[in-house]
XYZ file of C-alpha atoms in Angstrom:
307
model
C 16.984 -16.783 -0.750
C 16.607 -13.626 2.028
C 18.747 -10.949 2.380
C 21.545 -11.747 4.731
C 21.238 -10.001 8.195
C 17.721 -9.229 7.218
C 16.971 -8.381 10.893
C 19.293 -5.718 11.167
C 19.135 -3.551 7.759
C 14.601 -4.659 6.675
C 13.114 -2.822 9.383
C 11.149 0.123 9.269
C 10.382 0.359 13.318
C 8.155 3.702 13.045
C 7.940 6.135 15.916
C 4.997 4.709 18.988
C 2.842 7.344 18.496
C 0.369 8.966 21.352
C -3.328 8.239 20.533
C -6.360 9.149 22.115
C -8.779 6.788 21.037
C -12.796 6.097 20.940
C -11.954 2.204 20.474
C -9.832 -0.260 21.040
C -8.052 -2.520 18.208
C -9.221 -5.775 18.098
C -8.298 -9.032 16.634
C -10.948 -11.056 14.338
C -10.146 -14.444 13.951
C -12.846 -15.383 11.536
C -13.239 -13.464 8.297
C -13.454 -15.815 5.169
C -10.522 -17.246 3.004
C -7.064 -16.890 4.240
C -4.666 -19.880 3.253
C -1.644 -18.470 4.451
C -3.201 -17.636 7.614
C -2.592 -14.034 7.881
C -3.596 -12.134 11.143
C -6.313 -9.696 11.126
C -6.703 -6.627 13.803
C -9.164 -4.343 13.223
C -10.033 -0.586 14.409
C -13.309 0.640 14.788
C -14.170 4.314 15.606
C -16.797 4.347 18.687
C -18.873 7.090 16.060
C -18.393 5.716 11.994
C -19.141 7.612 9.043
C -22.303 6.511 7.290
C -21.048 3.673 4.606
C -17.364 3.957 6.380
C -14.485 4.251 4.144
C -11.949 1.422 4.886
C -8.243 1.961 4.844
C -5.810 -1.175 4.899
C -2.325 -0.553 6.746
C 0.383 -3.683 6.226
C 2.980 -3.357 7.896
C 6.807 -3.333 7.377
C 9.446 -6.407 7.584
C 10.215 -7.126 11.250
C 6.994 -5.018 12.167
C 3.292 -6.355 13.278
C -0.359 -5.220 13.247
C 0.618 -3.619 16.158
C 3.467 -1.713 15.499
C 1.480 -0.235 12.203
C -1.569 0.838 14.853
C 1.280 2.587 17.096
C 2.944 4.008 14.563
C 0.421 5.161 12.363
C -2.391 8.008 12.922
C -5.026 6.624 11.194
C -6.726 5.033 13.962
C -6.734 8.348 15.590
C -7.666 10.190 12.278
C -10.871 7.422 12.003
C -12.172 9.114 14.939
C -12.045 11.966 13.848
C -13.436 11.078 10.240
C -14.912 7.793 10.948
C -13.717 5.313 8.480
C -11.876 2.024 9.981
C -8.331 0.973 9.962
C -7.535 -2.736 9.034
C -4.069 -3.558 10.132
C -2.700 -7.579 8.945
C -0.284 -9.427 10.532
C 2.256 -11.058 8.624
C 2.676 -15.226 8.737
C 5.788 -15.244 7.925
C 7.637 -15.986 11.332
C 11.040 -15.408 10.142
C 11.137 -12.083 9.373
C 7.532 -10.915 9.112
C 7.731 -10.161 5.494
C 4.428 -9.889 3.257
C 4.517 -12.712 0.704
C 4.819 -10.994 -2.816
C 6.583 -13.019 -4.859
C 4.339 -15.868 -4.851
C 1.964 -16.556 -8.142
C -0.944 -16.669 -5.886
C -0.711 -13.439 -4.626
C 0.183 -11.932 -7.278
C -3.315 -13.198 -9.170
C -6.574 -12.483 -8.349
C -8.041 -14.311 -5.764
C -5.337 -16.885 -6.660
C -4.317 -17.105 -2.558
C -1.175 -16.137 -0.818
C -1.210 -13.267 1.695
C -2.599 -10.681 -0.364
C -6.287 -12.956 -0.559
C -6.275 -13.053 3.401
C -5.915 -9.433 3.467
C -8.851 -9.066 0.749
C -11.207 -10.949 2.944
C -10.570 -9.196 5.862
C -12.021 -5.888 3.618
C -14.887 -8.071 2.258
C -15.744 -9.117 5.604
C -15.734 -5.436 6.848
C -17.608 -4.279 4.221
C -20.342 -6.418 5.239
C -19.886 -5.991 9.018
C -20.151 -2.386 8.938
C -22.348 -1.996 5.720
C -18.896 -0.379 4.748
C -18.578 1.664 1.456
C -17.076 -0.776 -0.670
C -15.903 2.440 -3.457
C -13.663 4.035 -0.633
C -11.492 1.031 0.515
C -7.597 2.311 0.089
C -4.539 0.695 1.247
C -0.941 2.741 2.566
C 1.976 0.738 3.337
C 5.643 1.735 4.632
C 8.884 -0.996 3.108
C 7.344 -4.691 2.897
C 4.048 -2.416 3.359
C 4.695 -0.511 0.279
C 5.523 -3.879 -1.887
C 2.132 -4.829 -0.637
C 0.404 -2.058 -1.421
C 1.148 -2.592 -4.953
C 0.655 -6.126 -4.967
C -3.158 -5.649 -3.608
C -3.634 -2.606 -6.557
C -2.654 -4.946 -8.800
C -4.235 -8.505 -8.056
C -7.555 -6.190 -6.952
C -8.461 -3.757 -8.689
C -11.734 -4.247 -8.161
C -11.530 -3.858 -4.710
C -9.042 -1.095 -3.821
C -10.013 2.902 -4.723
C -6.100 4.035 -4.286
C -3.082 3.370 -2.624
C 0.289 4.936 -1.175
C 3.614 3.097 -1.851
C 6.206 4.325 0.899
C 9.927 2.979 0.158
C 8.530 -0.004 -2.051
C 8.899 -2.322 -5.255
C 7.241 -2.368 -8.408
C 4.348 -5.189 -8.984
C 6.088 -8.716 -9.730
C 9.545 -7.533 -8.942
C 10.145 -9.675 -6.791
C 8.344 -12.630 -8.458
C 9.560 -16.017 -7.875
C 9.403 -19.473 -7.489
C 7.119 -19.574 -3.718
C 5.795 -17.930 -1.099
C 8.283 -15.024 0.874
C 10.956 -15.673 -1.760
C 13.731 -12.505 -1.633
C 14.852 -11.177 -4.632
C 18.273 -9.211 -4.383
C 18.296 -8.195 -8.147
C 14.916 -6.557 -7.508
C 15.979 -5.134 -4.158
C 19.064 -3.275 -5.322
C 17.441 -1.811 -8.602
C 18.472 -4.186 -10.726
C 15.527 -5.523 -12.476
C 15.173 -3.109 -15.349
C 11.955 -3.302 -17.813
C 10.530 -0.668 -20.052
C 6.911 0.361 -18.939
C 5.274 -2.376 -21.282
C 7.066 -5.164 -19.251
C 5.757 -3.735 -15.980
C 2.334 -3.188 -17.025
C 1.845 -7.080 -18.884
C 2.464 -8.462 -15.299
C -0.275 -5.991 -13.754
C -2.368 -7.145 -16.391
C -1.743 -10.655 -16.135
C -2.356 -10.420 -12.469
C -6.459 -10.288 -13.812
C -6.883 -11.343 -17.095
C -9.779 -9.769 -18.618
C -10.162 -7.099 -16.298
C -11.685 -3.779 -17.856
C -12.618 -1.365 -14.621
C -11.799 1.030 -13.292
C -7.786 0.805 -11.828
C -6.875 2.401 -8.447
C -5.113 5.346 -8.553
C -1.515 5.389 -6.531
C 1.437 7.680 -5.218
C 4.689 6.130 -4.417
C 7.253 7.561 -2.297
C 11.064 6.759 -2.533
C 14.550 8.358 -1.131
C 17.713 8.662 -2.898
C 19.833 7.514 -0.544
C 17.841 4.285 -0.034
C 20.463 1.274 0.402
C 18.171 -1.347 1.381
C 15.324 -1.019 -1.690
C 17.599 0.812 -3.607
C 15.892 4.286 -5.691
C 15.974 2.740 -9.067
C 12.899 0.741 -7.837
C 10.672 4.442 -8.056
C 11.516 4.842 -11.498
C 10.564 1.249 -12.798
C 7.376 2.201 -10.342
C 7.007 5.300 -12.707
C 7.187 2.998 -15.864
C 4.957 0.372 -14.648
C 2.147 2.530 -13.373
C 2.157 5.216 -15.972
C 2.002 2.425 -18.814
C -0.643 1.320 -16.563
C -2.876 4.433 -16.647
C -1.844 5.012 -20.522
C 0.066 8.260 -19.163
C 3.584 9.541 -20.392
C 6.031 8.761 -18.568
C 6.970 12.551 -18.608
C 5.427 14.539 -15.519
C 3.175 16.833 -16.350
C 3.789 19.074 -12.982
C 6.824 18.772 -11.110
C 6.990 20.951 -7.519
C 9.961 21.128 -5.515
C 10.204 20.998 -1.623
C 6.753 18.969 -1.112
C 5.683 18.184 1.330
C 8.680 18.700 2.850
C 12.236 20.314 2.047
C 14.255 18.530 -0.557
C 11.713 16.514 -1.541
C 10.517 16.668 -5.279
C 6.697 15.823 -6.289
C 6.221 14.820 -9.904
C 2.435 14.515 -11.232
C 1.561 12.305 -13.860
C -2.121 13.057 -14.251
C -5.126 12.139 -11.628
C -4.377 9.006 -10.974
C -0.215 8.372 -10.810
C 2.205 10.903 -8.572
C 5.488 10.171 -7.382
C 7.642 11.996 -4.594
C 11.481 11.641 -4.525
C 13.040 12.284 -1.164
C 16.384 13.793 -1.665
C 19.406 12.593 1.093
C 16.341 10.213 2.570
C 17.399 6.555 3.643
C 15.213 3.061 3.430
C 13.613 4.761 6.731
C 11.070 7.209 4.890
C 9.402 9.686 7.701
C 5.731 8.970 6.763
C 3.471 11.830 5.582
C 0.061 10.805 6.994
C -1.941 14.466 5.960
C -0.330 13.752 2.167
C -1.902 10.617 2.535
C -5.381 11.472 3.824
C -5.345 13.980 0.965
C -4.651 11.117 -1.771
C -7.552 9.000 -0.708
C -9.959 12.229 0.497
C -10.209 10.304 3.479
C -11.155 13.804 5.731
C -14.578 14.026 3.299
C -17.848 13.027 4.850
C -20.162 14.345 1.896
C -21.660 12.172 -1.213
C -19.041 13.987 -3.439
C -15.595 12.286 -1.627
C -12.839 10.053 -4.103
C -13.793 6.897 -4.730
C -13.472 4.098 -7.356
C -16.443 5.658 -9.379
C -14.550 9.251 -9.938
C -13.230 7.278 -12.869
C -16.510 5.827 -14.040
């Protein structure tokens, strides 16, 4: 079942930001195995980076491809650094929710949403002769429970990710595709970090690489994903990495003013936004950081710092 008046209270709209681009963003209509039939839009810089990083953007309920490439920077920011912006397009006409409840996205290469968004980085890897160690993924509400659906099913795709206003992996787990889960939504689905981290696990049985590192991002005053969901995000991901779930750094008023930043080690951080709603004002320059995505040398982030 979906969240009553879903229309009016799941939307992250995102300012239209003012771009001046090299490119234009274009839609590719053939790019390999997408059952659910998930849009792809791509963004090219007119000048890429040799190997190009590639940065996926889902985004929120209600939202498009479209409204992430508005009101984003990163197409902007790829000319300037020359990696390339994927932006999907949710399927789901109703509300424009990312599927991740179903089993098949939630298992590698299993289907559902999150395997048309894979191919679309496969096939740009290969397009571009892309650099297939720096592919990262940033996502805002629906975005954000994407973002940690894709670290989990792939790990063996994605270098890092950025979890604004989201859910933990499997929270909202259910019987089909685009199933809402109310328990999950307002904080209700409690499990100590062990829990969390079997279903990451399960997600790619016999898996041994290298996982992606992540931040995730949450508000107090979030009534719509309420902010229990960061700390079960803290339990899952830190039982994930093997890390405590103790930070080891915490710094106050970063990056902005009532906002707390707790570190966990290299590869797990978490920011709590004091007094911030469902409607988290994105930090794109924390973001670049995270992934290194303003390098251009042969010693940038990517899935083999952990190697």
């Amino acid at each position: 079942m979906r969240l009553p008046l879903l229309s009016t209270i799941f939307c992250i709209t995102g300012a239209t930001l003012a771009q001046t681009l090299s490119s234009t963003l274009t839609q590719v209509t053939s790019f390999g195995p997408n059952p659910r039939n998930v849009s792809m839009y791509i963004y090219v810089p007119k000048v890429l980076a040799t190997k190009p990083p590639i940065l996926v953007v889902p985004h929120w309920c209600h939202g498009t491809a479209q409204d992430a490439f508005k009101g984003r920077p990163y197409a902007s920011l790829g000319d300037t650094y020359g990696f390339i912006s994927i932006y999907p397009s949710s399927p789901n006409a109703a509300d424009q929710c990312w599927d991740v409840s179903s089993n098949a996205s939630l298992t590698h290469d299993g289907g559902g949403d999150a395997l048309g968004i894979v191919s679309m980085v496969r096939w740009a890897l290969e397009k571009y002769s892309g650099d297939a160690d720096r592919v990262f993924v940033t996502g805002t509400s629906s975005g954000a429970m994407m973002t940690n659906v894709l670290l989990g099913s792939y790990p063996d795709v994605f270098a890092a990710g950025s979890a604004w206003a989201g859910v933990p992996f499997g929270c909202f787990a259910g019987p089909g595709f685009g199933v809402w889960s109310d328990a999950c939504a307002t904080g209700k689905v409690i499990k100590n970090g062990t829990e969390w981290a079997a279903l990451v696990k399960r997600a790619y049985p016999g898996y041994t690489g290298s996982r992606p590192k992540l931040q995730v991002f949450h508000g107090t005053k979030d009534t719509v994903l309420y902010p229990q969901n960061l700390k079960e995000e803290i339990k899952q991901w830190t039982s994930v990495f093997g890390l405590s779930e103790t930070p080891s750094v915490t710094t106050k008023d970063t990056p902005l003013k009532g906002w707390t930043k707790y570190k966990y080690g290299a590869k797990f951080e978490a920011y709590e936004a004091a007094g911030v709603s469902h409607d988290i004002p994105n930090q794109a320059d924390v973001v670049m950081d995270w992934f290194d995505l303003k390098c251009k040398g042969e010693k940038c982030f990517s899935r083999r710092s952990y190697i």
